mmCIF file of C-alpha atoms and ligand atoms in Angstrom:
data_model
loop_
_atom_site.group_PDB
_atom_site.id
_atom_site.type_symbol
_atom_site.label_atom_id
_atom_site.label_comp_id
_atom_site.label_asym_id
_atom_site.label_seq_id
_atom_site.Cartn_x
_atom_site.Cartn_y
_atom_site.Cartn_z
ATOM 1 C CA MET A 851 4.517 -2.523 -30.198
ATOM 2 C CA LYS A 852 6.125 -2.440 -26.748
ATOM 3 C CA ILE A 853 3.590 -1.659 -24.042
ATOM 4 C CA ILE A 854 4.775 0.687 -21.293
ATOM 5 C CA ASP A 855 2.604 -0.408 -18.407
ATOM 6 C CA LEU A 856 2.321 2.333 -15.795
ATOM 7 C CA ARG A 857 -1.043 1.240 -14.367
ATOM 8 C CA SER A 858 0.459 -0.047 -11.122
ATOM 9 C CA ASP A 859 3.579 -1.402 -9.473
ATOM 10 C CA THR A 860 1.644 -4.684 -9.193
ATOM 11 C CA VAL A 861 2.271 -5.490 -12.880
ATOM 12 C CA THR A 862 5.940 -6.477 -12.516
ATOM 13 C CA VAL A 863 7.085 -9.953 -13.515
ATOM 14 C CA PRO A 864 9.475 -12.028 -11.373
ATOM 15 C CA SER A 865 13.148 -11.793 -12.285
ATOM 16 C CA GLU A 866 15.175 -14.880 -13.285
ATOM 17 C CA GLU A 867 16.877 -14.747 -9.888
ATOM 18 C CA MET A 868 13.491 -14.791 -8.185
ATOM 19 C CA ARG A 869 12.215 -17.699 -10.285
ATOM 20 C CA ALA A 870 15.387 -19.659 -9.516
ATOM 21 C CA ALA A 871 14.959 -19.028 -5.773
ATOM 22 C CA MET A 872 11.338 -20.209 -6.027
ATOM 23 C CA ALA A 873 12.367 -23.371 -7.858
ATOM 24 C CA ARG A 874 14.881 -24.426 -5.220
ATOM 25 C CA ALA A 875 12.952 -23.236 -2.129
ATOM 26 C CA GLU A 876 12.981 -25.543 0.841
ATOM 27 C CA VAL A 877 9.337 -26.145 1.774
ATOM 28 C CA GLY A 878 7.061 -27.772 4.368
ATOM 29 C CA ASP A 879 3.433 -27.558 5.451
ATOM 30 C CA ASP A 880 2.866 -23.999 6.688
ATOM 31 C CA VAL A 881 -0.395 -24.856 8.468
ATOM 32 C CA TYR A 882 1.796 -26.998 10.781
ATOM 33 C CA GLY A 883 4.239 -24.045 10.970
ATOM 34 C CA GLU A 884 6.800 -26.258 9.204
ATOM 35 C CA ASP A 885 7.709 -24.326 6.076
ATOM 36 C CA PRO A 886 11.266 -23.123 6.732
ATOM 37 C CA THR A 887 11.190 -20.543 3.935
ATOM 38 C CA VAL A 888 7.905 -19.016 5.145
ATOM 39 C CA ASN A 889 9.301 -18.926 8.685
ATOM 40 C CA LYS A 890 12.451 -17.231 7.431
ATOM 41 C CA LEU A 891 10.448 -14.596 5.534
ATOM 42 C CA GLU A 892 8.203 -13.919 8.539
ATOM 43 C CA GLN A 893 11.221 -13.501 10.803
ATOM 44 C CA ALA A 894 13.002 -11.223 8.346
ATOM 45 C CA ALA A 895 9.880 -9.088 7.908
ATOM 46 C CA ALA A 896 9.236 -8.817 11.657
ATOM 47 C CA GLU A 897 12.829 -7.689 12.108
ATOM 48 C CA LEU A 898 12.616 -5.113 9.293
ATOM 49 C CA LEU A 899 9.450 -3.663 10.829
ATOM 50 C CA GLY A 900 10.590 -3.847 14.458
ATOM 51 C CA LYS A 901 7.678 -6.072 15.497
ATOM 52 C CA GLU A 902 7.640 -9.308 17.532
ATOM 53 C CA ALA A 903 6.074 -11.493 14.864
ATOM 54 C CA ALA A 904 4.771 -11.534 11.303
ATOM 55 C CA LEU A 905 2.399 -13.525 9.112
ATOM 56 C CA PHE A 906 2.773 -14.147 5.365
ATOM 57 C CA VAL A 907 -0.567 -13.819 3.557
ATOM 58 C CA ALA A 908 -1.885 -13.912 0.005
ATOM 59 C CA SER A 909 -2.574 -10.218 -0.559
ATOM 60 C CA GLY A 910 -2.633 -6.736 0.892
ATOM 61 C CA THR A 911 -6.401 -6.851 1.119
ATOM 62 C CA MET A 912 -6.214 -10.088 3.103
ATOM 63 C CA ALA A 913 -3.610 -8.575 5.448
ATOM 64 C CA ASN A 914 -5.721 -5.467 6.083
ATOM 65 C CA GLN A 915 -8.905 -7.446 6.620
ATOM 66 C CA ILE A 916 -7.236 -9.898 8.995
ATOM 67 C CA ALA A 917 -5.886 -6.910 10.944
ATOM 68 C CA LEU A 918 -9.374 -5.392 11.186
ATOM 69 C CA LEU A 919 -10.818 -8.709 12.376
ATOM 70 C CA ALA A 920 -8.061 -9.278 14.928
ATOM 71 C CA HIS A 921 -8.332 -5.788 16.452
ATOM 72 C CA THR A 922 -12.133 -5.488 16.673
ATOM 73 C CA GLU A 923 -15.498 -6.943 17.652
ATOM 74 C CA ARG A 924 -18.616 -6.868 15.454
ATOM 75 C CA GLY A 925 -20.325 -3.483 15.552
ATOM 76 C CA ASP A 926 -17.138 -1.564 16.336
ATOM 77 C CA GLU A 927 -16.219 1.606 14.523
ATOM 78 C CA VAL A 928 -12.957 1.897 12.600
ATOM 79 C CA ILE A 929 -11.620 5.312 11.621
ATOM 80 C CA VAL A 930 -10.120 5.489 8.112
ATOM 81 C CA ASP A 931 -9.303 8.121 5.510
ATOM 82 C CA ALA A 932 -12.163 8.596 3.024
ATOM 83 C CA GLU A 933 -9.711 7.856 0.176
ATOM 84 C CA SER A 934 -7.971 4.933 1.891
ATOM 85 C CA HIS A 935 -7.609 1.544 0.240
ATOM 86 C CA ILE A 936 -9.494 -0.107 3.121
ATOM 87 C CA TYR A 937 -12.491 2.152 2.513
ATOM 88 C CA TYR A 938 -12.298 2.622 -1.245
ATOM 89 C CA TYR A 939 -10.978 -0.589 -2.756
ATOM 90 C CA GLU A 940 -11.661 -3.555 -0.445
ATOM 91 C CA VAL A 941 -15.082 -4.597 -1.704
ATOM 92 C CA GLY A 942 -16.861 -3.524 1.487
ATOM 93 C CA ALA A 943 -15.058 -6.402 3.229
ATOM 94 C CA ALA A 944 -14.930 -4.663 6.612
ATOM 95 C CA ALA A 945 -18.739 -4.769 6.715
ATOM 96 C CA MET A 946 -19.009 -8.090 4.887
ATOM 97 C CA LEU A 947 -16.553 -10.017 7.050
ATOM 98 C CA GLY A 948 -16.192 -8.077 10.274
ATOM 99 C CA GLY A 949 -19.581 -6.405 10.780
ATOM 100 C CA LEU A 950 -17.626 -3.178 11.156
ATOM 101 C CA GLN A 951 -18.684 0.400 10.631
ATOM 102 C CA LEU A 952 -16.030 2.427 8.860
ATOM 103 C CA LYS A 953 -15.889 6.118 9.644
ATOM 104 C CA PRO A 954 -14.277 7.810 6.623
ATOM 105 C CA LEU A 955 -12.499 11.108 7.341
ATOM 106 C CA GLU A 956 -11.234 13.555 4.705
ATOM 107 C CA GLY A 957 -7.562 14.368 5.243
ATOM 108 C CA LEU A 958 -6.644 11.764 7.875
ATOM 109 C CA ASN A 959 -3.645 10.542 5.827
ATOM 110 C CA SER A 960 -2.122 14.013 5.609
ATOM 111 C CA GLU A 961 -0.304 16.632 7.622
ATOM 112 C CA ALA A 962 -3.745 17.757 8.833
ATOM 113 C CA GLY A 963 -4.432 14.198 10.111
ATOM 114 C CA PRO A 964 -4.065 14.823 13.860
ATOM 115 C CA GLY A 965 -6.556 17.725 13.777
ATOM 116 C CA VAL A 966 -8.968 15.717 11.631
ATOM 117 C CA LEU A 967 -8.784 12.794 14.059
ATOM 118 C CA ARG A 968 -9.288 15.012 17.122
ATOM 119 C CA GLN A 969 -12.481 16.406 15.567
ATOM 120 C CA ALA A 970 -13.825 12.895 14.996
ATOM 121 C CA PHE A 971 -13.655 11.770 18.616
ATOM 122 C CA ARG A 972 -16.972 11.617 20.417
ATOM 123 C CA PRO A 973 -17.741 11.161 24.094
ATOM 124 C CA ALA A 974 -18.996 7.747 25.233
ATOM 125 C CA ASN A 975 -22.756 7.573 24.681
ATOM 126 C CA ILE A 976 -25.275 4.728 24.434
ATOM 127 C CA HIS A 977 -26.152 5.842 20.883
ATOM 128 C CA PHE A 978 -22.642 5.591 19.478
ATOM 129 C CA PRO A 979 -20.668 2.577 18.297
ATOM 130 C CA ILE A 980 -17.478 1.745 20.174
ATOM 131 C CA THR A 981 -14.523 3.221 18.320
ATOM 132 C CA ARG A 982 -11.727 0.645 18.404
ATOM 133 C CA LEU A 983 -9.185 1.285 15.701
ATOM 134 C CA VAL A 984 -7.582 3.978 13.553
ATOM 135 C CA CYS A 985 -6.089 2.979 10.175
ATOM 136 C CA LEU A 986 -3.411 4.982 8.394
ATOM 137 C CA GLU A 987 -2.026 4.405 4.888
ATOM 138 C CA ASN A 988 1.624 5.202 4.158
ATOM 139 C CA THR A 989 2.398 5.877 1.388
ATOM 140 C CA PHE A 990 -1.091 7.082 0.600
ATOM 141 C CA ASN A 991 -2.156 5.562 -2.715
ATOM 142 C CA ARG A 992 -5.087 7.772 -3.747
ATOM 143 C CA GLY A 993 -3.232 10.717 -2.226
ATOM 144 C CA GLY A 994 -0.682 10.247 -5.026
ATOM 145 C CA GLY A 995 1.873 8.137 -3.158
ATOM 146 C CA THR A 996 2.393 10.834 -0.546
ATOM 147 C CA VAL A 997 4.309 10.159 2.648
ATOM 148 C CA ILE A 998 2.814 10.663 6.113
ATOM 149 C CA SER A 999 5.730 12.099 8.077
ATOM 150 C CA ARG A 1000 7.100 10.426 11.189
ATOM 151 C CA GLU A 1001 5.979 13.412 13.272
ATOM 152 C CA VAL A 1002 2.380 13.136 12.052
ATOM 153 C CA SER A 1003 2.426 9.345 12.488
ATOM 154 C CA LYS A 1004 3.534 9.860 16.094
ATOM 155 C CA GLU A 1005 0.945 12.541 16.788
ATOM 156 C CA ILE A 1006 -1.867 10.346 15.456
ATOM 157 C CA TYR A 1007 -0.582 7.332 17.407
ATOM 158 C CA ASP A 1008 -0.368 9.346 20.644
ATOM 159 C CA LEU A 1009 -3.903 10.679 20.145
ATOM 160 C CA ALA A 1010 -5.224 7.162 19.501
ATOM 161 C CA LYS A 1011 -3.477 5.849 22.599
ATOM 162 C CA GLU A 1012 -4.955 8.634 24.763
ATOM 163 C CA ARG A 1013 -8.350 7.231 23.729
ATOM 164 C CA GLY A 1014 -7.362 3.570 24.128
ATOM 165 C CA LEU A 1015 -7.552 2.891 20.372
ATOM 166 C CA PHE A 1016 -5.413 0.537 18.294
ATOM 167 C CA VAL A 1017 -3.561 1.807 15.232
ATOM 168 C CA HIS A 1018 -3.155 -0.295 12.072
ATOM 169 C CA LEU A 1019 -0.856 0.884 9.312
ATOM 170 C CA ASP A 1020 -1.644 -0.083 5.721
ATOM 171 C CA GLY A 1021 1.975 0.095 4.694
ATOM 172 C CA ALA A 1022 1.534 -1.635 1.337
ATOM 173 C CA ARG A 1023 4.262 0.812 0.182
ATOM 174 C CA ILE A 1024 5.913 1.584 3.557
ATOM 175 C CA PHE A 1025 9.384 0.990 2.113
ATOM 176 C CA ASN A 1026 8.699 3.640 -0.524
ATOM 177 C CA ALA A 1027 7.996 6.018 2.370
ATOM 178 C CA ALA A 1028 11.195 4.991 4.163
ATOM 179 C CA VAL A 1029 13.301 5.362 1.008
ATOM 180 C CA ALA A 1030 11.723 8.765 0.250
ATOM 181 C CA LEU A 1031 12.654 10.076 3.702
ATOM 182 C CA ASN A 1032 15.930 8.144 3.722
ATOM 183 C CA CYS A 1033 15.077 6.506 7.028
ATOM 184 C CA ASP A 1034 14.409 3.095 8.499
ATOM 185 C CA ALA A 1035 10.836 1.743 8.068
ATOM 186 C CA ARG A 1036 10.828 1.188 11.830
ATOM 187 C CA GLU A 1037 10.672 4.958 12.270
ATOM 188 C CA PHE A 1038 7.083 4.687 10.978
ATOM 189 C CA THR A 1039 6.123 1.269 12.313
ATOM 190 C CA ARG A 1040 6.955 2.166 15.923
ATOM 191 C CA TYR A 1041 3.810 4.310 15.751
ATOM 192 C CA CYS A 1042 1.368 1.480 15.079
ATOM 193 C CA ASP A 1043 0.176 -1.726 16.717
ATOM 194 C CA SER A 1044 0.048 -3.632 13.439
ATOM 195 C CA VAL A 1045 1.403 -3.028 9.948
ATOM 196 C CA MET A 1046 1.133 -4.733 6.613
ATOM 197 C CA PHE A 1047 3.336 -4.336 3.563
ATOM 198 C CA SER A 1048 3.142 -5.781 0.064
ATOM 199 C CA LEU A 1049 5.826 -7.918 -1.507
ATOM 200 C CA SER A 1050 3.878 -7.880 -4.770
ATOM 201 C CA LYS A 1051 4.058 -4.124 -5.454
ATOM 202 C CA GLY A 1052 7.302 -2.154 -5.825
ATOM 203 C CA LEU A 1053 9.329 -5.050 -4.423
ATOM 204 C CA GLY A 1054 8.485 -7.205 -7.417
ATOM 205 C CA ALA A 1055 7.236 -10.524 -5.963
ATOM 206 C CA PRO A 1056 4.458 -12.259 -7.892
ATOM 207 C CA VAL A 1057 2.236 -12.735 -4.812
ATOM 208 C CA GLY A 1058 2.094 -11.890 -1.143
ATOM 209 C CA SER A 1059 1.952 -9.435 1.705
ATOM 210 C CA VAL A 1060 3.101 -9.564 5.309
ATOM 211 C CA LEU A 1061 1.201 -8.534 8.436
ATOM 212 C CA ALA A 1062 3.255 -7.782 11.548
ATOM 213 C CA GLY A 1063 2.555 -6.952 15.184
ATOM 214 C CA SER A 1064 2.880 -8.374 18.696
ATOM 215 C CA ARG A 1065 3.179 -12.143 19.126
ATOM 216 C CA GLN A 1066 -0.314 -12.238 20.647
ATOM 217 C CA PHE A 1067 -1.795 -10.256 17.742
ATOM 218 C CA ILE A 1068 -0.135 -12.484 15.131
ATOM 219 C CA ASP A 1069 -1.354 -15.657 16.880
ATOM 220 C CA LYS A 1070 -4.887 -14.275 16.591
ATOM 221 C CA ALA A 1071 -4.277 -13.145 12.999
ATOM 222 C CA ARG A 1072 -3.101 -16.658 12.074
ATOM 223 C CA ARG A 1073 -6.465 -18.067 13.170
ATOM 224 C CA TYR A 1074 -8.321 -15.490 11.073
ATOM 225 C CA ARG A 1075 -6.114 -16.249 8.068
ATOM 226 C CA LYS A 1076 -7.106 -19.919 8.431
ATOM 227 C CA ALA A 1077 -10.782 -18.976 8.758
ATOM 228 C CA LEU A 1078 -10.572 -16.985 5.523
ATOM 229 C CA GLY A 1079 -9.154 -20.000 3.697
ATOM 230 C CA GLY A 1080 -5.658 -18.542 3.708
ATOM 231 C CA GLY A 1081 -3.957 -21.431 5.496
ATOM 232 C CA TRP A 1082 -1.606 -22.493 2.766
ATOM 233 C CA ARG A 1083 0.701 -25.441 2.576
ATOM 234 C CA GLN A 1084 4.105 -25.438 0.791
ATOM 235 C CA ALA A 1085 3.962 -21.650 0.531
ATOM 236 C CA GLY A 1086 7.741 -21.500 0.775
ATOM 237 C CA ILE A 1087 7.745 -21.381 -3.032
ATOM 238 C CA LEU A 1088 6.122 -17.959 -2.735
ATOM 239 C CA ALA A 1089 8.030 -16.927 0.380
ATOM 240 C CA ALA A 1090 11.273 -17.549 -1.511
ATOM 241 C CA ALA A 1091 10.189 -14.890 -4.001
ATOM 242 C CA GLY A 1092 9.352 -12.654 -1.036
ATOM 243 C CA LEU A 1093 12.852 -13.016 0.392
ATOM 244 C CA VAL A 1094 14.369 -11.978 -2.936
ATOM 245 C CA ALA A 1095 11.850 -9.120 -3.097
ATOM 246 C CA LEU A 1096 13.176 -7.707 0.193
ATOM 247 C CA GLN A 1097 16.468 -7.110 -1.641
ATOM 248 C CA ASN A 1098 14.594 -4.739 -3.929
ATOM 249 C CA ILE A 1099 13.934 -2.208 -1.148
ATOM 250 C CA ARG A 1100 17.239 -0.561 -1.973
ATOM 251 C CA ARG A 1101 16.288 0.015 -5.618
ATOM 252 C CA LEU A 1102 13.009 1.870 -4.929
ATOM 253 C CA ALA A 1103 14.849 5.200 -5.167
ATOM 254 C CA GLU A 1104 15.194 4.521 -8.891
ATOM 255 C CA ASP A 1105 11.399 4.262 -9.242
ATOM 256 C CA HIS A 1106 11.050 7.550 -7.367
ATOM 257 C CA ALA A 1107 13.522 9.253 -9.703
ATOM 258 C CA HIS A 1108 11.606 7.908 -12.716
ATOM 259 C CA ALA A 1109 8.311 9.172 -11.266
ATOM 260 C CA ARG A 1110 9.826 12.626 -10.793
ATOM 261 C CA LEU A 1111 11.117 12.655 -14.377
ATOM 262 C CA LEU A 1112 7.705 11.589 -15.648
ATOM 263 C CA ALA A 1113 5.876 14.139 -13.479
ATOM 264 C CA GLU A 1114 8.088 17.018 -14.600
ATOM 265 C CA GLY A 1115 7.606 16.061 -18.244
ATOM 266 C CA LEU A 1116 3.831 15.667 -17.905
ATOM 267 C CA ALA A 1117 3.542 18.995 -16.058
ATOM 268 C CA GLU A 1118 4.884 20.761 -19.162
ATOM 269 C CA ILE A 1119 2.199 19.367 -21.466
ATOM 270 C CA PRO A 1120 -0.627 21.867 -22.068
ATOM 271 C CA GLY A 1121 -3.956 20.392 -20.930
ATOM 272 C CA LEU A 1122 -2.365 18.369 -18.131
ATOM 273 C CA HIS A 1123 -1.737 19.500 -14.584
ATOM 274 C CA VAL A 1124 0.569 17.851 -12.050
ATOM 275 C CA ASP A 1125 1.046 19.048 -8.467
ATOM 276 C CA LEU A 1126 4.771 18.342 -8.252
ATOM 277 C CA SER A 1127 4.811 18.820 -4.466
ATOM 278 C CA GLN A 1128 2.630 15.706 -4.211
ATOM 279 C CA VAL A 1129 5.003 13.556 -6.266
ATOM 280 C CA GLN A 1130 7.013 12.088 -3.403
ATOM 281 C CA THR A 1131 7.465 8.422 -4.304
ATOM 282 C CA ASN A 1132 6.568 6.227 -7.326
ATOM 283 C CA ILE A 1133 3.055 7.511 -8.082
ATOM 284 C CA VAL A 1134 2.125 10.432 -10.338
ATOM 285 C CA VAL A 1135 -1.420 11.788 -10.347
ATOM 286 C CA VAL A 1136 -2.272 13.902 -13.382
ATOM 287 C CA LYS A 1137 -5.301 16.178 -13.708
ATOM 288 C CA VAL A 1138 -6.724 16.319 -17.209
ATOM 289 C CA VAL A 1139 -7.935 19.850 -17.786
ATOM 290 C CA GLY A 1140 -11.102 20.105 -19.908
ATOM 291 C CA ARG A 1141 -11.721 17.761 -22.855
ATOM 292 C CA PRO A 1142 -11.348 14.875 -23.676
ATOM 293 C CA GLY A 1143 -11.564 13.729 -20.032
ATOM 294 C CA ALA A 1144 -9.409 11.203 -18.225
ATOM 295 C CA ALA A 1145 -11.094 7.998 -19.417
ATOM 296 C CA ALA A 1146 -10.950 8.908 -23.118
ATOM 297 C CA LEU A 1147 -7.329 9.989 -22.829
ATOM 298 C CA ALA A 1148 -6.352 6.767 -21.016
ATOM 299 C CA GLU A 1149 -8.051 4.718 -23.732
ATOM 300 C CA GLU A 1150 -6.199 6.491 -26.513
ATOM 301 C CA LEU A 1151 -2.892 6.257 -24.636
ATOM 302 C CA ALA A 1152 -3.370 2.500 -24.263
ATOM 303 C CA ARG A 1153 -3.883 2.265 -28.043
ATOM 304 C CA GLN A 1154 -0.589 4.118 -28.466
ATOM 305 C CA GLY A 1155 1.227 1.782 -26.053
ATOM 306 C CA VAL A 1156 1.116 3.616 -22.698
ATOM 307 C CA LYS A 1157 -1.111 2.176 -20.013
ATOM 308 C CA CYS A 1158 -2.225 4.152 -16.967
ATOM 309 C CA ASN A 1159 -5.165 4.014 -14.536
ATOM 310 C CA VAL A 1160 -8.177 6.312 -14.409
ATOM 311 C CA LEU A 1161 -8.512 7.715 -10.887
ATOM 312 C CA GLY A 1162 -11.619 9.804 -11.467
ATOM 313 C CA PRO A 1163 -13.389 11.807 -14.227
ATOM 314 C CA ASP A 1164 -10.471 14.219 -14.510
ATOM 315 C CA ALA A 1165 -7.533 12.311 -13.035
ATOM 316 C CA LEU A 1166 -5.069 9.669 -14.211
ATOM 317 C CA ARG A 1167 -2.524 7.690 -12.196
ATOM 318 C CA PHE A 1168 0.894 6.596 -13.466
ATOM 319 C CA VAL A 1169 3.033 4.295 -11.309
ATOM 320 C CA THR A 1170 6.707 3.506 -11.863
ATOM 321 C CA HIS A 1171 8.239 0.134 -10.972
ATOM 322 C CA LYS A 1172 11.226 -2.139 -11.522
ATOM 323 C CA ASP A 1173 10.236 -3.116 -15.076
ATOM 324 C CA ILE A 1174 10.200 0.526 -16.234
ATOM 325 C CA SER A 1175 13.458 2.096 -17.413
ATOM 326 C CA ARG A 1176 14.427 5.724 -17.877
ATOM 327 C CA GLU A 1177 14.109 5.171 -21.608
ATOM 328 C CA ASP A 1178 10.527 3.896 -21.109
ATOM 329 C CA ILE A 1179 9.705 7.115 -19.264
ATOM 330 C CA GLU A 1180 11.106 9.194 -22.120
ATOM 331 C CA THR A 1181 9.139 7.174 -24.691
ATOM 332 C CA ALA A 1182 5.966 7.413 -22.575
ATOM 333 C CA LEU A 1183 6.361 11.190 -22.325
ATOM 334 C CA SER A 1184 6.687 11.605 -26.056
ATOM 335 C CA ILE A 1185 3.605 9.394 -26.639
ATOM 336 C CA VAL A 1186 1.546 11.357 -24.093
ATOM 337 C CA ARG A 1187 2.680 14.652 -25.641
ATOM 338 C CA LYS A 1188 1.618 13.558 -29.130
ATOM 339 C CA THR A 1189 -1.658 11.999 -27.963
ATOM 340 C CA VAL A 1190 -2.791 15.017 -25.942
ATOM 341 C CA THR A 1191 -2.176 17.347 -28.883
ATOM 342 C CA LYS A 1192 -3.937 15.024 -31.311
ATOM 343 C CA ILE A 1193 -7.231 14.311 -29.475
HETATM 344 N N1 TLP B 1102 -3.532 -1.308 -4.592
HETATM 345 C C1 TLP B 1102 -3.778 -1.563 -6.002
HETATM 346 C C2 TLP B 1102 -5.255 -1.483 -6.323
HETATM 347 O O1 TLP B 1102 -5.996 -2.297 -5.457
HETATM 348 C C3 TLP B 1102 -5.820 -0.120 -6.263
HETATM 349 C C4 TLP B 1102 -2.965 -0.582 -6.828
HETATM 350 O O2 TLP B 1102 -2.853 -0.829 -8.035
HETATM 351 O O3 TLP B 1102 -2.444 0.391 -6.276
HETATM 352 N N2 TLP B 1102 -3.266 -1.119 0.395
HETATM 353 C C5 TLP B 1102 -2.839 -0.261 -0.535
HETATM 354 C C6 TLP B 1102 -2.362 1.090 -0.128
HETATM 355 C C7 TLP B 1102 -2.844 -0.627 -1.890
HETATM 356 O O4 TLP B 1102 -2.436 0.256 -2.791
HETATM 357 C C8 TLP B 1102 -3.275 -1.917 -2.252
HETATM 358 C C9 TLP B 1102 -3.340 -2.350 -3.688
HETATM 359 C C10 TLP B 1102 -3.696 -2.795 -1.241
HETATM 360 C C11 TLP B 1102 -3.691 -2.356 0.078
HETATM 361 C C12 TLP B 1102 -4.218 -4.179 -1.535
HETATM 362 O O5 TLP B 1102 -3.234 -5.044 -1.961
HETATM 363 P P1 TLP B 1102 -3.634 -6.338 -2.838
HETATM 364 O O6 TLP B 1102 -3.846 -5.853 -4.222
HETATM 365 O O7 TLP B 1102 -2.448 -7.227 -2.693
HETATM 366 O O8 TLP B 1102 -4.859 -6.924 -2.234
#
């Protein structure tokens, strides 16, 4: 039975072209700054994001955590969305590694974000931690892959700057946001001090993320990467995959079209609810109304050959990616339809 894996855009496998590029990559020792392929990837990424410099790292989590460390001091407060990856899915690393206090706000990564942020500001007071950094996530994973508009990004950035705060953008899927709004990623990244994006999600690389910012910030980040054990050697083998992955930015629109097709089909199935206005990129969040509940439905779907993630007691997440075709979406829809009626 063919498995249609819609759990995440992290499940893609490298193409033949990517494997060939990895095999013939020119390499050197990256701790000495001598891997030409890593250097090429970092330069290309910095250029794409409109930043002075960039750093290739093992994962999105590592990129976010290095950014937190490089922007803050122990005991500082970092403002995040209550559903953000940094708060929800990073193993408490901000506290574990950085001694940071995260302040989770409902609705920060949304159109209401500027108002939410304004409400969170407090006057200086001996009792309060020093607020140092605001983190945004675009696209917003647990928000259903929604895009934070350029206007909202700017408003939040301006507010942060009025208070002397840094802004870090978790842009694991920033190119999905850019493709959705048919604009350049730099239209978002100009409103942050640092940004990370993943090569290993929609872009299809097996491993890797990139953190970008000012030269001074990246020099500091490089030291933290080393401290975390992330100083790698002939990483050009992986960077070569990353360079091929950058070519995949242009095909993300296909994933978005597949997500829309899936969402519209799922919305018609009795017992499922999809807010189509929230389906803006490659993620579809589905509410499971009443019995059997999201976990039981996901389990049965997996038995029938469709894999998805459980987001909560009544919510499932489906993510489209380069290894999913239009035909896969049609097959998945017919399996979901049958399974929901049966259980
Ligand atoms: N997201 C993964 C899981 O960790 C939930 C997924 O399947 O979506 N920022 C954002 C917005 C992310 O969605 C992710 C991964 C990360 C950071 C972390 O990247 P990795 O997995 O490379 O550490």
